[in-house]
């Protein structure tokens, strides 16, 4: 075909436009496929439940089919939220710091002061309620002066008691909290948070990926025109579109994450786009972790209601029993004589058990916001110091296993674009 042939000129204009647009649409929809929809949407396909067990494992895990026989789609990241959370902890968070490091950044002394200040307004009601429940006649007969003395003694000892407790929590925090389970469970309960985190962390890279489809597809389409001129077969456009769609995604991913370490070629220094932004990304991720993941509330919930909460409560109660004895002080022997040793021990244990609930102060949102700034600065500083390969794993590991789906997606849309071009313009 001569360059002056109208068909050649038509193809020279239309094919690059098609390949550029399809490259853009491929990467744009590919980014959407990463994050949306949050839940699986699909239709039941007859025979798929029978066929599903015989499919390769690599196909079974695609978020397009279910063992129930439904065919549809769920965003790659929401469908892999547990695994991605686990990878994020292993590859990044645990290299930034342990749960003990995070707890120390919250400043246990300030936590103790805050708990003591909060508990002081309720401690009288707690003591009165428990003693009256266990031995109402004793509390009714106890002289007001003795009641007041017990209250005063408990209130005076409260700051010391709580400070000793927070110090002991810090000493055993690694045994009381499984950081990995904490993060995984939090993301499972809030899958949208993983979406928001990866969107924010990779915001510029995702925008580059979307636009790169056009920047690569348009010039590649010009080359495809000359291939079509030399080999005017109907299958050239669909096949060429598939290759362009596949390669556009493949190169885009490579440019984002590779090379991992700076590589000088002449006057140029090459490094993955994501890795160049390590300081900026560290600040963004630190803010997300401090405000949504490693928070005072989440730490408190894990201590009191997590899988190891029985250890926490046992430890707190064991610490509080002698503290209650000490706080009651001079009144202890009088009370023991009045109600008996067994009854006194039950009252003391009940006080210790109910006082554990004062740890719910961890959920104070305003206090938590004040302390989260320390976590944010700590995480940001630590992440800036990660090696480039460790930092790269933060986002790369989250999508690496499923990135082939994006390549296939690009290839399929490329075939579709080639067929559409054939239907409109012919060979």
Short mmCIF file of C-alpha atoms in Angstrom, two decimals:
data_model
loop_
_atom_site.label_atom_id
_atom_site.label_comp_id
_atom_site.label_asym_id
_atom_site.label_seq_id
_atom_site.Cartn_x
_atom_site.Cartn_y
_atom_site.Cartn_z
CA UNK A 1 0.00 0.00 0.00
CA UNK A 2 1.47 3.38 -1.05
CA UNK A 3 1.63 6.19 1.46
CA UNK A 4 -0.60 8.33 -0.78
CA UNK A 5 -3.32 5.66 -0.86
CA UNK A 6 -6.46 7.01 0.89
CA UNK A 7 -6.79 3.77 2.86
CA UNK A 8 -3.26 4.21 4.20
CA UNK A 9 -3.93 7.79 5.21
CA UNK A 10 -7.19 6.76 6.87
CA UNK A 11 -5.39 4.07 8.84
CA UNK A 12 -2.53 6.41 9.70
CA UNK A 13 -5.04 8.72 11.36
CA UNK A 14 -7.57 6.28 12.78
CA UNK A 15 -5.39 3.44 14.07
CA UNK A 16 -3.15 5.56 16.38
CA UNK A 17 -6.26 7.31 17.72
CA UNK A 18 -7.89 3.96 18.39
CA UNK A 19 -4.79 2.48 20.05
CA UNK A 20 -4.19 5.65 22.08
CA UNK A 21 -7.77 5.80 23.28
CA UNK A 22 -7.90 2.08 24.01
CA UNK A 23 -4.60 2.37 25.90
CA UNK A 24 -6.09 5.15 28.03
CA UNK A 25 -9.40 3.31 28.57
CA UNK A 26 -7.55 0.08 29.37
CA UNK A 27 -5.46 1.64 32.10
CA UNK A 28 -8.31 3.80 33.39
CA UNK A 29 -10.65 0.83 33.75
CA UNK A 30 -7.74 -1.25 35.09
CA UNK A 31 -7.32 1.22 37.94
CA UNK A 32 -11.07 1.04 38.62
CA UNK A 33 -10.85 -2.76 38.64
CA UNK A 34 -8.26 -2.54 41.40
CA UNK A 35 -10.62 -0.75 43.78
CA UNK A 36 -14.24 -1.29 42.75
CA UNK A 37 -16.73 -2.64 43.54
CA UNK A 38 -16.25 -3.17 47.25
CA UNK A 39 -18.51 -6.25 47.29
CA UNK A 40 -18.86 -9.01 44.71
CA UNK A 41 -21.52 -8.39 42.06
CA UNK A 42 -22.40 -11.06 39.55
CA UNK A 43 -24.89 -13.56 38.15
CA UNK A 44 -25.22 -17.29 38.65
CA UNK A 45 -23.88 -19.34 35.74
CA UNK A 46 -25.29 -22.88 35.24
CA UNK A 47 -22.62 -25.56 35.52
CA UNK A 48 -20.01 -23.28 37.12
CA UNK A 49 -20.34 -24.80 40.63
CA UNK A 50 -19.55 -28.21 39.12
CA UNK A 51 -16.65 -26.86 37.04
CA UNK A 52 -15.13 -24.67 39.78
CA UNK A 53 -13.26 -27.41 41.77
CA UNK A 54 -11.47 -28.50 38.57
CA UNK A 55 -10.19 -25.04 37.67
CA UNK A 56 -6.50 -24.20 38.31
CA UNK A 57 -5.92 -22.48 41.66
CA UNK A 58 -4.68 -19.39 39.83
CA UNK A 59 -8.08 -19.12 38.14
CA UNK A 60 -10.11 -19.91 41.27
CA UNK A 61 -8.66 -16.93 43.12
CA UNK A 62 -9.62 -14.47 40.39
CA UNK A 63 -12.26 -12.16 41.91
CA UNK A 64 -14.54 -12.81 38.90
CA UNK A 65 -15.93 -16.20 39.95
CA UNK A 66 -17.08 -17.79 43.18
CA UNK A 67 -17.35 -21.39 44.33
CA UNK A 68 -21.11 -20.81 44.44
CA UNK A 69 -21.12 -20.50 40.65
CA UNK A 70 -21.50 -16.75 40.25
CA UNK A 71 -19.67 -14.81 37.56
CA UNK A 72 -19.02 -11.09 38.01
CA UNK A 73 -16.39 -8.90 39.64
CA UNK A 74 -15.10 -7.56 42.92
CA UNK A 75 -12.27 -5.06 43.17
CA UNK A 76 -8.92 -6.81 43.40
CA UNK A 77 -7.91 -4.96 46.55
CA UNK A 78 -11.20 -5.46 48.48
CA UNK A 79 -11.15 -9.15 47.52
CA UNK A 80 -7.62 -9.54 48.88
CA UNK A 81 -7.89 -7.24 51.89
CA UNK A 82 -6.81 -9.84 54.47
CA UNK A 83 -3.81 -10.97 52.46
CA UNK A 84 -2.79 -7.41 51.61
CA UNK A 85 -3.05 -6.38 55.25
CA UNK A 86 -0.86 -9.34 56.22
CA UNK A 87 1.70 -8.43 53.55
CA UNK A 88 1.67 -4.78 54.60
CA UNK A 89 2.44 -5.75 58.19
CA UNK A 90 5.22 -8.17 57.22
CA UNK A 91 6.81 -6.02 54.54
CA UNK A 92 6.47 -2.58 56.06
CA UNK A 93 4.79 -2.02 59.41
CA UNK A 94 6.88 -4.45 61.46
CA UNK A 95 10.02 -2.97 59.92
CA UNK A 96 8.87 0.46 61.07
CA UNK A 97 8.35 -0.56 64.68
CA UNK A 98 6.94 -3.16 67.07
CA UNK A 99 3.70 -2.76 69.01
CA UNK A 100 5.88 -1.91 72.01
CA UNK A 101 7.45 0.96 70.07
CA UNK A 102 4.02 2.31 69.18
CA UNK A 103 2.82 2.00 72.78
CA UNK A 104 5.84 3.95 74.04
CA UNK A 105 5.12 6.70 71.52
CA UNK A 106 1.68 7.09 73.09
CA UNK A 107 3.52 8.09 76.32
CA UNK A 108 2.13 5.72 78.99
CA UNK A 109 2.59 8.35 81.72
CA UNK A 110 0.14 10.65 79.95
CA UNK A 111 -2.24 7.75 79.42
CA UNK A 112 -2.06 7.03 83.16
CA UNK A 113 -2.75 10.66 84.06
CA UNK A 114 -5.71 10.75 81.68
CA UNK A 115 -7.18 7.49 83.02
CA UNK A 116 -6.74 8.67 86.60
CA UNK A 117 -8.41 12.00 85.86
CA UNK A 118 -11.32 10.23 84.15
CA UNK A 119 -11.69 7.53 86.81
CA UNK A 120 -11.55 9.97 89.73
CA UNK A 121 -15.06 11.21 88.93
CA UNK A 122 -16.46 7.67 89.01
CA UNK A 123 -14.35 5.78 91.54
CA UNK A 124 -16.58 6.65 94.52
CA UNK A 125 -19.65 5.27 92.73
CA UNK A 126 -17.73 2.11 91.80
CA UNK A 127 -16.59 1.44 95.35
CA UNK A 128 -20.00 2.19 96.85
CA UNK A 129 -21.88 0.13 94.27
CA UNK A 130 -19.71 -2.96 94.74
CA UNK A 131 -19.55 -2.93 98.52
CA UNK A 132 -23.27 -2.29 98.77
CA UNK A 133 -23.96 -5.14 96.35
CA UNK A 134 -21.71 -7.61 98.20
CA UNK A 135 -22.59 -6.56 101.76
CA UNK A 136 -25.37 -3.95 101.86
CA UNK A 137 -25.79 -4.01 105.65
CA UNK A 138 -22.09 -3.27 106.25
CA UNK A 139 -22.12 -0.30 103.88
CA UNK A 140 -25.31 0.98 105.46
CA UNK A 141 -23.84 0.69 108.97
CA UNK A 142 -20.40 2.05 108.12
CA UNK A 143 -19.93 5.50 109.69
CA UNK A 144 -19.85 8.37 107.15
CA UNK A 145 -16.40 9.35 108.36
CA UNK A 146 -15.03 5.88 107.58
CA UNK A 147 -16.72 5.87 104.15
CA UNK A 148 -15.19 9.25 103.42
CA UNK A 149 -11.78 8.06 104.58
CA UNK A 150 -11.95 5.05 102.24
CA UNK A 151 -12.95 7.28 99.32
CA UNK A 152 -10.15 9.73 100.04
CA UNK A 153 -7.55 7.02 100.38
CA UNK A 154 -8.57 5.39 97.08
CA UNK A 155 -8.56 8.72 95.25
CA UNK A 156 -5.14 9.62 96.61
CA UNK A 157 -3.67 6.29 95.55
CA UNK A 158 -5.39 6.23 92.17
CA UNK A 159 -2.69 8.06 90.10
CA UNK A 160 0.06 5.79 91.47
CA UNK A 161 -2.03 2.66 90.91
CA UNK A 162 -2.84 3.59 87.30
CA UNK A 163 0.74 4.61 86.51
CA UNK A 164 2.00 1.26 87.75
CA UNK A 165 -0.62 -0.45 85.57
CA UNK A 166 0.31 1.40 82.38
CA UNK A 167 3.98 0.68 83.02
CA UNK A 168 3.21 -3.00 83.43
CA UNK A 169 1.09 -2.94 80.27
CA UNK A 170 4.06 -1.55 78.39
CA UNK A 171 6.31 -4.23 79.82
CA UNK A 172 4.08 -7.05 78.57
CA UNK A 173 2.44 -5.35 75.56
CA UNK A 174 4.06 -7.71 73.05
CA UNK A 175 2.41 -10.67 74.81
CA UNK A 176 -0.96 -8.94 75.13
CA UNK A 177 -1.35 -7.72 71.54
CA UNK A 178 -0.70 -9.48 68.25
CA UNK A 179 0.02 -6.51 65.98
CA UNK A 180 -0.50 -8.51 62.81
CA UNK A 181 -3.93 -9.77 63.88
CA UNK A 182 -4.88 -6.27 65.03
CA UNK A 183 -4.13 -4.77 61.60
CA UNK A 184 -5.69 -7.64 59.62
CA UNK A 185 -8.90 -7.62 61.65
CA UNK A 186 -9.18 -3.84 61.38
CA UNK A 187 -8.86 -3.92 57.59
CA UNK A 188 -11.30 -6.84 57.34
CA UNK A 189 -13.86 -4.81 59.25
CA UNK A 190 -13.09 -1.70 57.18
CA UNK A 191 -12.08 -2.86 53.67
CA UNK A 192 -12.67 0.62 52.33
CA UNK A 193 -9.72 1.76 54.43
CA UNK A 194 -7.30 -0.41 52.44
CA UNK A 195 -8.75 1.10 49.26
CA UNK A 196 -8.34 4.63 50.57
CA UNK A 197 -4.82 3.95 51.82
CA UNK A 198 -3.51 2.50 48.55
CA UNK A 199 -5.31 5.17 46.52
CA UNK A 200 -3.74 7.93 48.56
CA UNK A 201 -0.30 6.37 48.76
CA UNK A 202 -0.18 5.62 45.01
CA UNK A 203 -2.20 8.63 43.86
CA UNK A 204 0.42 10.00 41.42
CA UNK A 205 1.43 6.57 40.17
CA UNK A 206 -2.18 5.62 39.44
CA UNK A 207 -2.66 8.84 37.50
CA UNK A 208 0.54 8.16 35.55
CA UNK A 209 -0.63 4.61 34.82
CA UNK A 210 -3.91 5.88 33.41
CA UNK A 211 -2.30 8.51 31.16
CA UNK A 212 0.58 6.28 30.08
CA UNK A 213 -1.88 4.10 28.17
CA UNK A 214 -2.44 6.93 25.69
CA UNK A 215 1.17 8.08 25.58
CA UNK A 216 2.26 4.54 24.67
CA UNK A 217 -0.76 3.50 22.60
CA UNK A 218 -0.69 6.42 20.14
CA UNK A 219 2.89 6.01 18.82
CA UNK A 220 2.52 2.21 18.96
CA UNK A 221 -0.51 2.59 16.70
CA UNK A 222 1.61 4.38 14.10
CA UNK A 223 3.95 1.41 14.03
CA UNK A 224 0.95 -0.91 13.70
CA UNK A 225 -0.18 0.98 10.59
CA UNK A 226 3.07 0.12 8.79
CA UNK A 227 2.79 -3.52 9.89
CA UNK A 228 -0.74 -3.58 8.49
CA UNK A 229 0.49 -2.04 5.22
CA UNK A 230 3.10 -4.78 4.87
CA UNK A 231 0.75 -7.54 6.01
CA UNK A 232 -2.85 -6.60 5.17
CA UNK A 233 -4.66 -9.36 7.02
CA UNK A 234 -7.82 -9.00 9.10
CA UNK A 235 -6.24 -10.49 12.24
CA UNK A 236 -3.34 -7.99 12.35
CA UNK A 237 -5.36 -5.21 14.03
CA UNK A 238 -6.92 -7.38 16.79
CA UNK A 239 -3.59 -9.08 17.46
CA UNK A 240 -1.72 -5.77 17.41
CA UNK A 241 -4.31 -4.23 19.73
CA UNK A 242 -3.90 -7.11 22.17
CA UNK A 243 -0.11 -6.73 22.20
CA UNK A 244 -0.32 -2.95 22.67
CA UNK A 245 -2.87 -3.25 25.49
CA UNK A 246 -0.80 -5.92 27.27
CA UNK A 247 2.56 -4.18 26.83
CA UNK A 248 1.21 -0.76 27.85
CA UNK A 249 0.21 -2.12 31.25
CA UNK A 250 3.41 -4.13 31.61
CA UNK A 251 5.68 -1.17 30.88
CA UNK A 252 3.57 1.12 33.08
CA UNK A 253 3.99 -1.21 36.07
CA UNK A 254 7.71 -1.51 35.41
CA UNK A 255 8.19 2.27 35.29
CA UNK A 256 6.40 2.69 38.63
CA UNK A 257 8.44 0.13 40.57
CA UNK A 258 11.73 -0.35 38.72
CA UNK A 259 14.59 0.12 38.95
CA UNK A 260 14.42 -0.18 42.71
CA UNK A 261 17.74 1.55 43.39
CA UNK A 262 18.84 4.67 41.46
CA UNK A 263 20.68 3.77 38.26
CA UNK A 264 22.70 6.32 36.36
CA UNK A 265 22.70 6.14 32.57
CA UNK A 266 24.75 9.00 31.19
CA UNK A 267 23.36 12.25 32.56
CA UNK A 268 20.12 10.59 33.67
CA UNK A 269 19.28 8.88 36.96
CA UNK A 270 16.58 6.22 36.63
CA UNK A 271 14.45 4.96 39.49
CA UNK A 272 10.87 3.74 39.89
CA UNK A 273 8.38 6.61 40.13
CA UNK A 274 6.97 5.33 43.41
CA UNK A 275 10.42 5.09 44.97
CA UNK A 276 11.32 8.67 44.10
CA UNK A 277 8.50 9.83 46.36
CA UNK A 278 9.58 7.93 49.47
CA UNK A 279 9.62 11.01 51.77
CA UNK A 280 6.23 12.21 50.51
CA UNK A 281 4.61 8.76 50.63
CA UNK A 282 6.04 8.17 54.11
CA UNK A 283 4.22 11.25 55.40
CA UNK A 284 0.94 10.23 53.76
CA UNK A 285 1.10 6.65 55.03
CA UNK A 286 2.13 7.76 58.51
CA UNK A 287 -0.95 9.94 58.76
CA UNK A 288 -3.25 7.09 57.67
CA UNK A 289 -1.66 4.64 60.13
CA UNK A 290 -1.82 7.13 63.01
CA UNK A 291 -5.41 8.19 62.37
CA UNK A 292 -7.01 4.90 61.34
CA UNK A 293 -4.90 1.85 62.20
CA UNK A 294 -2.55 2.14 65.21
CA UNK A 295 -4.82 4.33 67.30
CA UNK A 296 -5.43 4.58 71.03
CA UNK A 297 -8.94 3.15 70.54
CA UNK A 298 -7.71 0.18 68.51
CA UNK A 299 -4.97 -0.55 71.05
CA UNK A 300 -7.49 -0.36 73.91
CA UNK A 301 -10.02 -2.55 72.10
CA UNK A 302 -7.35 -5.12 71.36
CA UNK A 303 -6.22 -5.15 75.00
CA UNK A 304 -9.71 -5.50 76.46
CA UNK A 305 -11.65 -7.36 73.76
CA UNK A 306 -9.07 -8.94 71.45
CA UNK A 307 -8.08 -12.64 71.32
CA UNK A 308 -5.63 -12.15 74.20
CA UNK A 309 -7.90 -9.93 76.31
CA UNK A 310 -8.18 -12.62 79.00
CA UNK A 311 -4.45 -12.15 79.67
CA UNK A 312 -4.88 -8.39 79.89
CA UNK A 313 -7.78 -8.59 82.33
CA UNK A 314 -6.04 -11.19 84.47
CA UNK A 315 -2.90 -9.07 84.64
CA UNK A 316 -4.85 -5.91 85.51
CA UNK A 317 -6.86 -7.64 88.20
CA UNK A 318 -3.76 -9.20 89.73
CA UNK A 319 -2.15 -5.77 89.82
CA UNK A 320 -5.21 -4.08 91.28
CA UNK A 321 -5.87 -6.48 94.14
CA UNK A 322 -2.87 -5.42 96.24
CA UNK A 323 -3.46 -1.85 95.10
CA UNK A 324 -6.99 -1.96 96.50
CA UNK A 325 -5.67 -3.36 99.78
CA UNK A 326 -3.11 -0.59 99.96
CA UNK A 327 -5.64 2.07 99.07
CA UNK A 328 -8.09 0.96 101.77
CA UNK A 329 -5.16 1.12 104.21
CA UNK A 330 -6.09 1.48 107.84
CA UNK A 331 -9.73 0.56 107.19
CA UNK A 332 -8.80 -2.86 105.85
CA UNK A 333 -8.57 -4.63 109.23
CA UNK A 334 -11.79 -3.01 110.44
CA UNK A 335 -13.66 -4.09 107.30
CA UNK A 336 -12.24 -7.64 107.46
CA UNK A 337 -13.45 -8.00 111.06
CA UNK A 338 -16.85 -6.63 110.16
CA UNK A 339 -17.62 -8.80 107.12
CA UNK A 340 -15.13 -11.68 107.24
CA UNK A 341 -12.06 -12.43 105.17
CA UNK A 342 -13.85 -14.29 102.35
CA UNK A 343 -16.41 -11.54 101.87
CA UNK A 344 -13.72 -8.89 101.94
CA UNK A 345 -11.69 -10.74 99.29
CA UNK A 346 -14.74 -10.96 97.05
CA UNK A 347 -15.35 -7.24 97.40
CA UNK A 348 -11.68 -6.49 96.68
CA UNK A 349 -11.72 -8.71 93.59
CA UNK A 350 -14.94 -7.13 92.37
CA UNK A 351 -13.42 -3.66 92.69
CA UNK A 352 -10.38 -4.82 90.75
CA UNK A 353 -12.52 -6.42 88.04
CA UNK A 354 -14.76 -3.41 87.55
CA UNK A 355 -11.85 -0.98 87.63
CA UNK A 356 -10.51 -2.73 84.51
CA UNK A 357 -13.29 -0.99 82.60
CA UNK A 358 -11.59 2.34 83.24
CA UNK A 359 -9.16 1.27 80.51
CA UNK A 360 -11.95 2.18 78.10
CA UNK A 361 -10.41 5.64 78.39
CA UNK A 362 -8.27 4.43 75.46
CA UNK A 363 -11.33 5.12 73.35
CA UNK A 364 -11.46 8.82 74.21
CA UNK A 365 -11.40 10.33 70.70
CA UNK A 366 -10.08 13.75 71.67
CA UNK A 367 -7.27 12.32 73.77
CA UNK A 368 -6.54 9.80 71.00
CA UNK A 369 -6.20 12.58 68.42
CA UNK A 370 -3.73 14.39 70.64
CA UNK A 371 -1.57 11.29 70.98
CA UNK A 372 -1.83 10.23 67.31
CA UNK A 373 0.51 13.03 66.27
CA UNK A 374 3.37 11.24 68.01
CA UNK A 375 2.63 8.02 66.10
CA UNK A 376 2.48 9.95 62.82
CA UNK A 377 5.90 11.52 63.34
CA UNK A 378 7.40 8.22 64.52
CA UNK A 379 6.11 6.23 61.52
CA UNK A 380 7.11 8.93 59.03
CA UNK A 381 10.66 9.10 60.40
CA UNK A 382 11.03 5.32 60.39
CA UNK A 383 9.62 4.87 56.90
CA UNK A 384 11.95 7.49 55.46
CA UNK A 385 14.82 5.36 56.70
CA UNK A 386 13.64 2.14 55.03
CA UNK A 387 15.83 0.79 52.23
CA UNK A 388 14.43 1.34 48.75
CA UNK A 389 13.68 -2.37 48.27
CA UNK A 390 11.84 -2.55 51.62
CA UNK A 391 9.86 0.58 50.81
CA UNK A 392 9.05 -0.74 47.33
CA UNK A 393 7.37 -3.80 48.81
CA UNK A 394 4.82 -1.58 50.52
CA UNK A 395 2.76 -1.04 47.38
CA UNK A 396 4.32 -3.57 45.02
CA UNK A 397 3.54 -6.59 47.19
CA UNK A 398 -0.11 -5.54 47.42
CA UNK A 399 -0.76 -5.93 43.67
CA UNK A 400 2.08 -8.09 42.36
CA UNK A 401 0.22 -11.41 42.49
CA UNK A 402 -2.77 -10.05 40.56
CA UNK A 403 -1.13 -7.62 38.15
CA UNK A 404 -1.35 -10.25 35.37
CA UNK A 405 -5.11 -9.64 35.43
CA UNK A 406 -4.42 -6.05 34.38
CA UNK A 407 -2.25 -7.29 31.51
CA UNK A 408 -4.96 -9.69 30.34
CA UNK A 409 -7.53 -6.91 30.69
CA UNK A 410 -5.42 -4.70 28.43
CA UNK A 411 -5.04 -7.48 25.88
CA UNK A 412 -8.76 -8.25 25.75
CA UNK A 413 -9.71 -4.59 25.28
CA UNK A 414 -7.02 -4.30 22.61
CA UNK A 415 -8.61 -7.16 20.68
CA UNK A 416 -11.99 -5.49 21.03
CA UNK A 417 -10.63 -2.19 19.73
CA UNK A 418 -9.08 -3.93 16.72
CA UNK A 419 -12.36 -5.65 15.86
CA UNK A 420 -14.29 -2.38 16.18
CA UNK A 421 -11.80 -0.66 13.85
CA UNK A 422 -12.23 -3.51 11.34
CA UNK A 423 -16.02 -3.18 11.50
CA UNK A 424 -15.84 0.56 10.77
CA UNK A 425 -12.94 0.88 8.32
CA UNK A 426 -12.23 -2.65 7.10
CA UNK A 427 -8.73 -3.99 6.46
#
